[in-house]
Amino acid sequence: MAGGADATLLEVRDLVVEFPTRRGVLRALDGISFSIARGEVLGVVGESGAGKSLTGAAIIGLLEPPGRVVGGEIRLDGQRIDNLPQAAMRKVRGKRIGAIFQDPLTTLNPLLSIGRQLVETIRTHLPLSESEARERAISWLEEVGIPAARQRIDAYPHEFSGGMRQRVVIALALCAEPEMVVADEPTTALDVSIQAQIIALMKRLAAEHGTAVMLVTHDMGVIAETCDRVAVMYAGRIAEIGPVREVVKHPSHPYTSGLMASIPALDRKVARLAQIEGAMPRLTTIPRGCAFNPRCPKAMDVCRQEKPGLRPAGATMAACHLYEVENV
Amino acid sequence: MIAQLVSRLLQAIPVLLVVGFLSFAIFTYVGDPVSIMLGQNATPAMRIAMRHALGLDQPFLVQYWHFMVRAVHFNFGLSYRLALPVSQLILERLPATTELVMTSAVLALLVGLPLGVYTGIRPNGFVSRTIMAGSLLGVSLPTFLLGILLILFFSVLLGWLPSFGRGHVVNFTHWSTGFLTLSGLKSLILPSITLGLFQMTLIMRLVRTEMLEVLRSDYIKFARARGLGPRAIYFGHALRNTLVPVITIVGLQIGGLIGFSIVTETVFQWPGMGLLLVQSIQNADIPVMSAYLMLIAVVFVVINLVVDILYYVVDPRLRVKR
Ligand SMILES: Nc1ncnc2c1ncn2[C@@H]1O[C@H](COP(=O)(O)OP(=O)(O)OP(=O)(O)O)[C@@H](O)[C@H]1O
Ligand code: SF4
Ligand SMILES: [Mg+2]
């Protein structure tokens, strides 16, 4: 495999995802490019509908039909995974890329004990016997902080609280030791009082196991505490991406600036953007050129004509014509 | 769980009392048993004697009480038509109906469940669409018409299968079975298809709908995201989650099968309870009718109980610890 020399684990290049609908094709992701290094935690923020979940779904190869990847490529450790056959992709999912979903109340099968679900997952990916897998499952439950794991392994999901269930989900996502996990708003559905615990747990486990994380969240506080880098998404594109400190302290893209200005203390959420007039366009009404141009205080003529690409802007990369000149 | 089953049984008692009251009312007030048994020419003295012998001169509640006590002992009196104990008639007919209904139910499940799973997994495939189109026929074709068509084709035109009766049966003390002889099995084919087709298509369509629903759920998405294979996802995770509604409907449908068996048994002259009921209705044989009613009520109570037990087995959330 091509990896090794550089530390890049996942590379997404020019990813385009479309939904064919009766009223034409909706382009939901329009040329997404980013990479994640081994062991790195990349935060992804953006308003609702920006395409965060779709990006994660495309990476694990679980876009829901009719959604499909129509352009670009996704490489894991140098190897393309976006065009793998079903059977080969199943060996990537769970084994090399894990996934953590939003609502632990619905992500566990209610009719199977948590032990059954863990053992099944472990044995799908690792050559272990039933009893070895069970031991492994117990130690994972202990590792994610389920008290009395050995006694509770045969309990069913409904016998656990929301926070405990999300711990089980995390154990399920990590039990085959994947190199990376996609965590799509892993705490949004949880009680505020346990959100921090779950984030701390994920952070600790990722560090201990060297797992890279793509962490989708609305919570800038979480990004600041947890992530190495952050990608800001807008209308199916990446507006800006760079080290968390830089993006937060010295945002280059006007959208990011507005975003940060609207979050005076780093503990607010970016569900809505009061500071910037207007709303993110629907997929059917994305304007020509820069998708942000109707709301941008610095919009220029070129912004209404040409789509800006990601370019170096200070210590980050931004998709904005303001930085075109510097680069030429 | 034991406690809950006991409470379920207790809940069944009022149901049985009400049904018992209905069949008692039919028994006592529909027609005049005395004139039926004595004929039109009896003297008033004979009538009074008969009324006394039958207990018809006693107060209403006492009569009801006696009726229920006798019912519990499976004593429903004599058939007006055949002058034989009703219990004996029913016991003779019970095996035929039981074997027919069970065969139809098993057939409906064995075919309906896999087809439902298949069409649920590939909703847009050519095969699925064909099956779904075909199933409309199964839902809409009336039982008697289907039976007549089958007889026409397989009995009259091809001569492969018998068109009526149970064939040779093997008798045990209280049971006669058609399962043990070739002609018995051949005789079972057309009636059980006739009776089971509707339920089969119903089960298939239900399983399909439930599968489609479950396959969209988050836990299936998460199972896929963990790299589980199709077999584990479809059968280990998805099918299991469709079972609670399927059990409910199948339970109800077994009741429906008993109902439809009246038609099927008539079409195929199948010597079961349905045929007995039809003959009894034609002859105003009230004791048989009221006994049949009671028996059906008991069957429904038992089915409900079995359904409840299966719920507990399938869904851990229903195993409430009390
Ligand atoms: N099945 C679909 N058909 C058409 N459009 C879809 C479909 N699924 C998603 N989209 C569109 O894709 C866009 C991105 O959706 P996505 O779920 O990735 O947003 P998100 O950034 O995760 O938002 P949120 O913060 O609300 O989770 C949305 O505009 C949505 O309307
Ligand atoms: S490209 Fe133009 S419109 Fe878009 S953010 Fe930059 S300045 Fe604003
Ligand atoms: Mg989302």
XYZ file of C-alpha atoms and ligand atoms in Angstrom:
690
model
C 0.000 0.000 0.000
C 1.017 3.537 -0.646
C 0.784 4.762 2.951
C 3.658 4.507 5.357
C 5.937 7.354 4.409
C 3.456 10.132 5.038
C 1.029 9.965 7.908
C -2.087 10.554 5.794
C -4.723 7.979 6.627
C -7.796 9.182 4.796
C -7.789 11.354 1.751
C -10.952 12.747 0.207
C -10.489 14.513 -3.090
C -13.091 16.473 -5.086
C -15.910 14.365 -3.695
C -19.231 15.017 -5.422
C -22.447 13.448 -4.153
C -25.723 13.849 -5.998
C -29.351 12.917 -5.493
C -31.294 12.376 -8.667
C -34.824 13.609 -8.001
C -37.919 14.170 -10.082
C -37.105 17.837 -10.357
C -33.540 17.348 -11.485
C -30.283 16.344 -9.897
C -29.431 17.804 -6.488
C -25.751 18.249 -5.895
C -25.430 17.824 -2.131
C -21.641 17.648 -1.910
C -19.794 19.727 -4.445
C -16.086 18.994 -4.575
C -15.128 18.196 -0.990
C -11.402 17.743 -0.382
C -9.649 17.097 2.897
C -7.430 14.565 4.569
C -7.032 13.066 8.004
C -3.689 11.925 9.390
C -3.235 8.809 11.498
C -4.430 9.456 15.021
C -5.674 12.923 14.139
C -9.007 14.305 15.285
C -10.701 16.396 12.595
C -13.736 18.416 13.596
C -16.439 19.191 11.070
C -18.844 22.061 11.690
C -21.481 23.809 9.666
C -25.125 24.690 9.669
C -27.810 22.075 9.347
C -27.867 20.733 5.812
C -24.294 21.747 5.032
C -23.453 18.138 4.133
C -21.587 16.937 7.214
C -23.479 13.691 7.606
C -23.374 12.989 3.884
C -19.594 13.324 3.911
C -19.391 10.752 6.702
C -21.851 8.438 4.964
C -19.873 8.645 1.722
C -16.676 7.710 3.550
C -18.149 4.577 5.099
C -19.861 3.756 1.815
C -23.368 3.965 3.206
C -24.975 6.757 1.240
C -28.664 6.108 1.108
C -30.018 5.577 -2.377
C -30.678 7.434 -4.536
C -27.690 9.404 -3.219
C -24.457 8.431 -4.955
C -20.867 9.457 -5.423
C -20.556 10.847 -8.926
C -17.100 12.340 -8.768
C -13.834 12.445 -6.883
C -12.248 9.734 -4.830
C -11.783 8.556 -1.264
C -8.551 6.843 -0.313
C -7.786 4.973 2.856
C -4.082 4.450 3.354
C -3.585 5.197 -0.337
C -6.107 2.627 -1.502
C -9.345 3.751 -3.131
C -12.389 2.718 -1.133
C -15.136 4.650 -2.895
C -15.414 2.138 -5.734
C -14.927 -1.104 -3.817
C -17.352 -3.964 -4.364
C -19.856 -4.576 -1.544
C -18.015 -7.530 -0.027
C -14.666 -5.707 0.048
C -16.277 -2.599 1.525
C -17.712 -4.689 4.353
C -14.162 -5.540 5.346
C -13.424 -1.813 5.575
C -16.537 -0.903 7.551
C -16.164 -1.707 11.204
C -12.696 -3.181 10.705
C -10.857 -0.145 9.349
C -13.399 2.675 9.656
C -15.857 2.611 12.520
C -18.946 4.744 12.872
C -20.723 6.317 15.820
C -24.194 7.686 15.247
C -26.201 10.388 16.874
C -28.963 8.716 18.820
C -27.963 5.788 21.022
C -31.623 5.062 21.716
C -32.121 3.966 18.120
C -28.711 2.707 17.020
C -28.722 -0.477 19.094
C -30.898 -3.385 18.057
C -33.524 -3.587 20.822
C -33.981 -7.345 20.527
C -30.366 -8.436 20.920
C -28.306 -8.256 24.080
C -25.391 -5.861 23.933
C -23.042 -8.820 24.374
C -24.559 -10.546 21.351
C -24.084 -7.410 19.242
C -20.491 -6.984 20.395
C -19.523 -10.636 19.949
C -21.113 -10.687 16.510
C -19.169 -7.609 15.442
C -15.887 -8.838 16.889
C -16.224 -12.237 15.264
C -17.110 -10.704 11.917
C -13.730 -9.033 11.801
C -11.364 -10.956 14.047
C -10.539 -14.675 14.062
C -11.698 -15.320 17.602
C -13.790 -18.074 19.151
C -17.140 -17.303 20.758
C -15.667 -17.327 24.270
C -12.606 -15.291 23.308
C -14.852 -12.753 21.615
C -17.004 -12.623 24.725
C -13.971 -11.893 26.888
C -12.955 -9.214 24.415
C -16.452 -7.766 24.553
C -16.335 -7.626 28.346
C -13.006 -5.847 28.333
C -14.350 -3.332 25.808
C -17.360 -2.677 27.992
C -15.015 -2.104 30.902
C -12.897 0.173 28.778
C -15.846 2.378 27.817
C -16.842 2.587 31.472
C -19.820 0.244 31.848
C -19.870 -0.678 35.534
C -20.027 -4.407 36.337
C -19.462 -5.223 32.689
C -19.215 -8.969 33.245
C -22.649 -9.070 34.864
C -24.258 -6.684 32.425
C -23.010 -8.088 29.146
C -26.199 -10.077 28.599
C -28.452 -7.122 29.331
C -30.535 -5.581 26.577
C -30.203 -2.002 25.325
C -33.372 -0.822 27.051
C -31.833 -1.690 30.394
C -29.225 1.066 29.969
C -29.497 4.847 30.158
C -28.842 6.997 27.092
C -25.295 7.819 28.140
C -24.513 4.188 28.892
C -25.953 3.144 25.564
C -23.719 5.617 23.768
C -20.781 4.031 25.585
C -21.910 0.674 24.232
C -22.154 2.206 20.753
C -18.599 3.471 21.123
C -17.444 0.002 22.188
C -19.201 -1.433 19.132
C -17.539 1.091 16.847
C -14.071 0.428 18.252
C -14.184 -3.284 19.074
C -12.476 -4.366 15.862
C -9.762 -1.713 16.390
C -10.428 0.430 13.304
C -7.833 2.981 12.205
C -10.456 5.682 12.167
C -14.003 6.438 13.287
C -16.611 8.740 11.853
C -18.587 10.182 14.758
C -21.685 12.041 13.576
C -22.881 14.297 16.384
C -22.224 11.616 19.016
C -23.529 13.746 21.880
C -26.326 15.793 20.335
C -29.040 13.422 21.513
C -27.613 13.089 25.016
C -28.357 14.900 28.194
C -26.125 17.963 28.518
C -24.674 16.666 31.771
C -23.181 13.586 30.129
C -22.063 15.087 26.832
C -18.682 16.062 28.224
C -18.092 12.565 29.634
C -18.771 10.937 26.293
C -16.500 13.370 24.443
C -13.757 12.823 27.027
C -14.158 9.074 26.643
C -13.877 9.253 22.865
C -10.874 11.510 23.102
C -9.107 9.176 25.549
C -9.860 6.011 23.558
C -8.793 7.605 20.278
C -5.521 8.692 21.836
C -4.864 5.311 23.480
C -5.604 3.297 20.370
C -4.169 5.774 17.885
C -7.547 6.039 16.186
C -8.182 8.953 13.865
C -11.563 10.622 14.326
C -13.810 12.637 12.055
C -15.991 14.383 14.603
C -19.122 16.086 13.318
C -20.578 18.454 15.877
C -22.431 21.709 16.343
C -20.489 22.445 19.481
C -17.514 24.776 18.997
C -16.484 24.117 22.580
C -16.059 20.453 21.791
C -14.093 21.303 18.662
C -11.777 23.564 20.589
C -11.134 21.009 23.303
C -10.963 17.871 21.244
C -9.867 18.470 17.693
C -6.522 19.019 16.041
C -7.975 20.557 12.926
C -11.424 21.703 11.920
C -13.287 21.885 8.614
C -16.059 24.444 8.210
C -18.689 23.336 5.724
C -21.180 25.488 3.867
C -23.768 24.380 1.300
C -22.016 21.171 0.347
C -18.536 22.680 0.182
C -15.677 23.197 2.551
C -15.338 26.902 3.284
C -12.262 26.685 5.441
C -10.069 24.043 6.967
C -7.067 24.329 9.258
C -5.694 23.937 12.776
C -8.396 24.622 15.349
C -6.585 27.517 17.007
C -6.045 29.314 13.729
C -9.555 28.817 12.443
C -11.005 30.023 15.718
C -8.623 32.897 16.399
C -7.770 34.014 12.872
C -10.493 32.870 10.532
C -9.810 33.696 6.892
C -13.113 32.919 5.201
C -15.807 35.565 5.727
C -18.270 32.808 6.655
C -15.944 31.462 9.327
C -15.417 34.993 10.634
C -19.156 35.440 10.961
C -19.416 32.062 12.596
C -16.767 32.796 15.185
C -18.098 36.280 15.849
C -21.469 34.773 16.626
C -19.888 32.536 19.260
C -18.396 34.910 21.800
C -17.573 32.197 24.282
C -16.499 28.859 22.959
C -19.385 27.005 24.491
C -22.176 27.924 22.141
C -23.576 25.963 19.286
C -23.681 26.905 15.623
C -27.188 25.785 14.954
C -28.130 29.229 13.765
C -26.096 32.165 12.679
C -27.632 35.337 13.991
C -24.641 37.468 13.004
C -24.894 36.855 9.284
C -27.958 38.045 7.436
C -29.951 35.427 5.581
C -29.814 31.661 5.646
C -27.822 28.944 3.970
C -29.381 28.291 0.546
C -31.262 25.114 -0.230
C -29.614 22.721 -2.641
C -31.947 23.905 -5.383
C -31.019 27.546 -5.007
C -27.266 27.536 -4.556
C -26.051 30.658 -6.367
C -23.478 30.682 -9.116
C -19.889 31.231 -8.027
C -19.284 31.259 -4.288
C -22.240 29.707 -2.465
C -21.878 32.296 0.287
C -21.966 35.382 -1.965
C -25.531 36.569 -1.182
C -24.657 36.802 2.511
C -21.016 37.836 2.248
C -20.116 41.377 3.316
C -17.011 41.247 1.129
C -18.537 39.807 -2.018
C -16.958 40.934 -5.284
C -17.994 40.530 -8.917
C -15.862 37.458 -9.360
C -17.664 35.833 -6.435
C -20.860 35.738 -8.458
C -19.126 34.180 -11.455
C -16.540 31.654 -10.354
C -16.513 29.009 -7.700
C -13.501 29.570 -5.447
C -11.212 26.599 -4.724
C -9.480 25.866 -1.423
C -6.293 27.918 -1.213
C -3.799 28.707 1.512
C -4.982 31.706 3.500
C -2.750 32.508 6.397
C -2.298 29.369 8.465
C -5.456 27.757 7.104
C -6.970 26.872 3.736
C -10.012 28.836 2.593
C -12.287 28.699 -0.434
C -12.592 32.423 -1.062
C -11.634 34.747 -3.888
C -10.109 37.165 -1.390
C -7.107 34.867 -1.177
C -6.796 34.158 -4.864
C -4.497 37.094 -5.431
C -1.997 36.169 -2.771
C -1.578 32.816 -4.350
C -0.997 33.869 -7.954
C -43.976 -13.804 33.340
C -45.939 -16.606 34.995
C -47.880 -13.949 36.880
C -48.694 -12.154 33.651
C -49.867 -15.326 31.978
C -52.107 -16.099 34.923
C -53.552 -12.614 34.760
C -54.117 -13.115 31.029
C -56.003 -16.297 31.773
C -58.089 -14.512 34.366
C -58.888 -11.836 31.800
C -60.127 -14.583 29.491
C -62.740 -15.719 31.977
C -65.202 -12.855 31.411
C -64.820 -13.349 27.659
C -65.702 -16.988 28.004
C -68.625 -16.143 30.279
C -70.031 -13.727 27.736
C -69.606 -16.152 24.852
C -71.068 -18.836 27.060
C -74.040 -16.602 27.709
C -74.510 -16.049 23.978
C -74.419 -19.717 23.164
C -76.698 -20.390 26.116
C -79.118 -17.787 24.807
C -79.046 -19.350 21.352
C -79.422 -22.760 22.886
C -82.392 -21.802 24.986
C -84.297 -19.214 23.009
C -83.707 -19.892 19.335
C -86.233 -22.426 18.217
C -88.193 -24.517 20.636
C -86.191 -27.555 21.701
C -89.236 -29.195 23.198
C -91.264 -29.194 19.999
C -88.168 -30.088 17.998
C -87.578 -33.137 20.176
C -91.165 -34.220 20.635
C -92.544 -33.280 17.253
C -95.726 -31.283 16.657
C -98.212 -33.817 17.969
C -97.123 -34.046 21.605
C -99.658 -33.527 24.389
C -99.247 -30.599 26.810
C -98.434 -33.081 29.571
C -95.602 -34.550 27.544
C -94.344 -31.062 26.831
C -94.285 -30.122 30.503
C -92.524 -33.345 31.360
C -89.967 -32.669 28.644
C -89.468 -29.090 29.772
C -88.814 -30.376 33.237
C -86.483 -33.083 31.991
C -84.508 -30.474 30.061
C -84.481 -28.122 33.043
C -86.274 -25.431 31.041
C -88.684 -24.707 33.865
C -85.932 -23.517 36.170
C -85.002 -19.860 36.755
C -82.915 -18.204 34.080
C -79.665 -17.881 36.040
C -79.871 -21.418 37.277
C -80.243 -22.612 33.712
C -77.230 -20.524 32.681
C -75.218 -21.924 35.551
C -76.092 -25.471 34.650
C -75.295 -24.797 31.021
C -71.853 -23.488 31.910
C -71.125 -26.352 34.294
C -72.032 -28.828 31.609
C -69.976 -26.879 29.055
C -66.933 -27.076 31.299
C -67.452 -30.847 31.340
C -67.711 -30.728 27.588
C -71.344 -31.761 27.715
C -73.534 -29.922 25.227
C -76.443 -32.305 25.135
C -77.764 -34.215 22.160
C -77.754 -33.114 18.550
C -81.321 -32.557 17.386
C -80.412 -33.814 13.958
C -78.444 -36.941 14.750
C -79.589 -37.643 18.324
C -75.957 -38.204 19.285
C -73.992 -36.380 21.999
C -72.713 -33.091 20.564
C -69.346 -33.637 22.229
C -68.949 -36.905 20.370
C -69.807 -35.274 17.041
C -67.315 -32.516 17.637
C -64.568 -34.843 18.763
C -65.066 -36.876 15.616
C -64.773 -33.799 13.441
C -62.017 -32.058 15.346
C -59.034 -33.930 13.826
C -60.045 -33.170 10.247
C -60.344 -29.447 10.876
C -57.236 -29.285 13.051
C -55.102 -31.005 10.452
C -56.466 -28.835 7.664
C -56.015 -25.574 9.569
C -52.546 -26.458 10.836
C -51.348 -27.551 7.396
C -52.657 -24.324 5.892
C -51.049 -22.228 8.619
C -47.689 -23.955 8.257
C -47.910 -23.644 4.492
C -48.778 -19.964 4.735
C -45.867 -19.314 7.090
C -43.333 -21.468 5.287
C -44.026 -19.789 1.964
C -45.198 -16.346 3.079
C -42.322 -15.550 5.417
C -39.436 -16.216 2.986
C -41.256 -14.487 0.143
C -41.895 -11.496 2.382
C -38.241 -11.334 3.378
C -37.126 -11.667 -0.224
C -39.445 -9.007 -1.599
C -38.551 -6.753 1.328
C -34.834 -7.040 0.650
C -35.156 -6.451 -3.101
C -38.280 -4.328 -3.396
C -37.510 -3.234 -6.941
C -36.303 -6.470 -8.495
C -38.200 -8.097 -11.334
C -38.913 -11.234 -9.317
C -40.233 -9.196 -6.382
C -42.525 -7.182 -8.594
C -43.853 -10.347 -10.176
C -44.483 -11.917 -6.770
C -46.199 -8.776 -5.527
C -48.428 -8.625 -8.582
C -49.268 -12.309 -8.143
C -50.042 -11.777 -4.482
C -52.826 -9.361 -5.380
C -54.578 -12.342 -6.894
C -54.147 -14.295 -3.658
C -55.634 -11.471 -1.645
C -58.556 -10.806 -3.916
C -59.612 -14.293 -5.043
C -62.540 -15.539 -2.914
C -61.841 -18.835 -1.144
C -64.689 -20.773 -2.722
C -63.757 -19.622 -6.225
C -60.137 -20.614 -5.707
C -61.233 -24.014 -4.410
C -63.482 -24.592 -7.397
C -60.760 -23.522 -9.832
C -58.256 -25.856 -8.194
C -60.716 -28.732 -8.319
C -61.453 -27.992 -11.954
C -57.804 -27.959 -12.892
C -56.152 -30.597 -10.719
C -59.037 -32.996 -10.203
C -61.275 -32.725 -13.200
C -58.852 -31.824 -15.999
C -55.618 -33.413 -14.807
C -57.053 -36.017 -12.463
C -54.023 -35.734 -10.185
C -55.643 -34.979 -6.872
C -58.911 -35.944 -5.219
C -61.604 -33.292 -5.190
C -63.334 -34.197 -1.936
C -62.975 -35.972 1.382
C -59.927 -36.851 3.485
C -58.830 -40.025 1.693
C -57.736 -42.901 3.885
C -57.259 -41.956 7.490
C -55.511 -43.885 10.242
C -57.478 -44.059 13.480
C -56.082 -43.769 16.949
C -58.243 -43.754 20.053
C -59.401 -40.161 19.825
C -57.782 -39.023 16.672
C -57.930 -39.841 13.005
C -55.081 -38.616 10.876
C -54.657 -38.240 7.144
C -50.935 -37.583 7.485
C -49.961 -41.234 7.407
C -51.383 -42.383 4.107
C -50.619 -41.265 0.586
C -54.239 -40.701 -0.264
C -54.681 -38.766 2.972
C -51.809 -36.474 2.086
C -52.987 -36.050 -1.489
C -56.447 -35.157 -0.249
C -54.964 -32.488 1.978
C -53.172 -30.604 -0.793
C -56.000 -28.759 -2.553
C -57.997 -27.823 0.568
C -54.953 -26.538 2.424
C -53.817 -24.455 -0.553
C -57.331 -23.089 -0.897
C -57.496 -22.246 2.758
C -53.900 -21.016 3.151
C -53.346 -18.899 0.056
C -55.053 -15.807 1.387
C -53.173 -15.977 4.688
C -49.927 -16.678 2.856
C -50.211 -13.566 0.727
C -51.227 -11.590 3.775
C -48.193 -12.766 5.758
C -45.932 -12.124 2.805
C -47.151 -8.587 2.308
C -46.946 -7.868 6.012
C -43.407 -9.217 6.342
C -42.387 -7.241 3.280
C -43.779 -3.997 4.651
C -42.183 -4.585 8.031
C -38.843 -5.513 6.459
C -38.833 -2.335 4.369
C -39.551 -0.348 7.510
C -36.959 -2.071 9.672
C -34.270 -1.915 6.997
C -34.525 1.875 7.145
C -33.948 1.955 10.881
C -30.878 3.326 12.605
C -29.849 0.026 14.123
C -29.725 -1.595 10.699
C -27.661 1.318 9.433
C -25.360 0.864 12.417
C -25.155 -2.894 11.802
C -24.116 -2.153 8.222
C -21.595 0.408 9.457
C -20.027 -2.338 11.589
C -19.445 -4.405 8.454
C -21.875 -7.202 9.274
C -22.754 -9.441 6.352
C -26.120 -9.574 4.613
C -27.186 -12.785 6.357
C -26.607 -11.345 9.824
C -28.330 -8.103 8.866
C -31.378 -9.567 7.157
C -32.022 -12.549 9.375
C -30.196 -11.846 12.634
C -31.236 -8.217 12.947
C -34.042 -7.255 10.560
C -36.308 -10.301 10.441
C -36.333 -10.624 14.205
C -37.622 -7.076 14.482
C -40.506 -7.836 12.141
C -41.668 -10.776 14.227
C -43.841 -9.051 16.824
C -46.362 -7.710 14.302
C -46.097 -10.921 12.302
C -46.914 -13.022 15.358
C -49.889 -10.810 16.106
C -51.279 -11.139 12.619
C -50.561 -14.844 12.295
C -52.342 -15.423 15.582
C -55.376 -13.535 14.318
C -55.154 -15.324 11.005
C -55.301 -18.768 12.574
C -58.631 -17.630 13.930
C -59.456 -16.493 10.403
C -58.411 -19.875 9.051
C -60.909 -21.584 11.307
C -63.570 -19.239 10.004
C -62.662 -19.738 6.344
C -62.380 -23.469 6.903
C -66.183 -23.497 6.921
C -66.140 -22.459 3.261
C -63.239 -24.697 2.318
C -64.720 -27.722 4.046
C -67.975 -27.168 2.226
C -66.286 -26.873 -1.157
C -64.190 -29.992 -0.595
C -66.745 -31.917 1.485
C -64.057 -32.089 4.145
C -65.509 -33.917 7.153
C -64.493 -31.308 9.690
C -66.232 -29.037 12.164
C -66.935 -26.407 9.538
C -68.944 -28.848 7.501
C -70.658 -30.013 10.667
C -71.569 -26.430 11.450
C -72.994 -25.817 7.985
C -75.078 -28.970 8.201
C -76.223 -27.995 11.676
C -77.258 -24.542 10.565
C -79.220 -25.992 7.676
C -81.063 -28.236 10.124
C -81.394 -25.733 12.965
C -79.354 -28.095 15.115
C -78.964 -25.570 17.928
C -76.861 -27.570 20.430
C -74.134 -28.159 17.857
C -74.109 -24.484 16.935
C -73.786 -23.292 20.496
C -71.072 -25.829 21.240
C -69.167 -24.707 18.149
C -69.387 -21.122 19.328
C -67.960 -22.035 22.741
C -65.191 -24.066 21.210
C -64.141 -21.237 18.902
C -64.026 -18.869 21.880
C -61.721 -21.251 23.720
C -59.523 -21.597 20.653
C -59.193 -17.817 20.431
C -58.280 -17.584 24.100
C -55.592 -20.222 23.616
C -54.233 -18.491 20.508
C -54.044 -15.193 22.371
C -52.160 -16.876 25.162
C -49.675 -18.443 22.759
C -49.236 -15.076 21.035
C -48.500 -13.466 24.401
C -45.931 -16.120 25.234
C -44.255 -15.607 21.858
C -44.093 -11.857 22.477
C -42.129 -12.512 25.628
C -39.813 -14.855 23.798
C -39.124 -12.425 20.948
C -39.005 -9.030 22.602
C -36.952 -8.530 25.758
C -38.597 -5.146 26.342
C -41.842 -6.941 27.090
C -40.237 -9.164 29.694
C -41.042 -6.740 32.438
C -39.775 -7.920 35.767
C -42.458 -7.518 38.383
N -32.277 11.455 0.431
C -32.032 12.719 0.129
N -32.602 13.293 -0.953
C -32.346 14.569 -1.272
N -31.524 15.376 -0.583
C -30.923 14.864 0.515
C -31.140 13.519 0.940
N -30.387 13.300 2.044
C -29.765 14.458 2.313
N -30.078 15.397 1.394
C -29.597 16.771 1.365
O -28.212 16.780 1.526
C -27.836 17.946 2.270
C -26.838 17.597 3.334
O -27.433 16.785 4.302
P -26.641 16.321 5.600
O -27.505 15.327 6.287
O -25.278 15.885 5.234
O -26.572 17.633 6.459
P -25.831 17.874 7.838
O -24.760 18.856 7.586
O -25.455 16.600 8.447
O -26.972 18.585 8.680
P -27.387 18.364 10.198
O -26.552 19.289 10.984
O -28.831 18.799 10.208
O -27.190 16.939 10.532
C -29.094 18.548 2.837
O -29.359 19.751 2.159
C -30.171 17.554 2.522
O -31.318 18.232 2.121
S -15.535 34.203 -2.419
Fe -16.430 36.171 -2.361
S -18.471 35.855 -1.658
Fe -17.371 34.014 -1.232
S -16.655 34.286 0.803
Fe -15.020 35.001 -0.449
S -15.409 37.144 -0.662
Fe -17.286 36.276 0.143
Mg -26.170 15.445 10.113
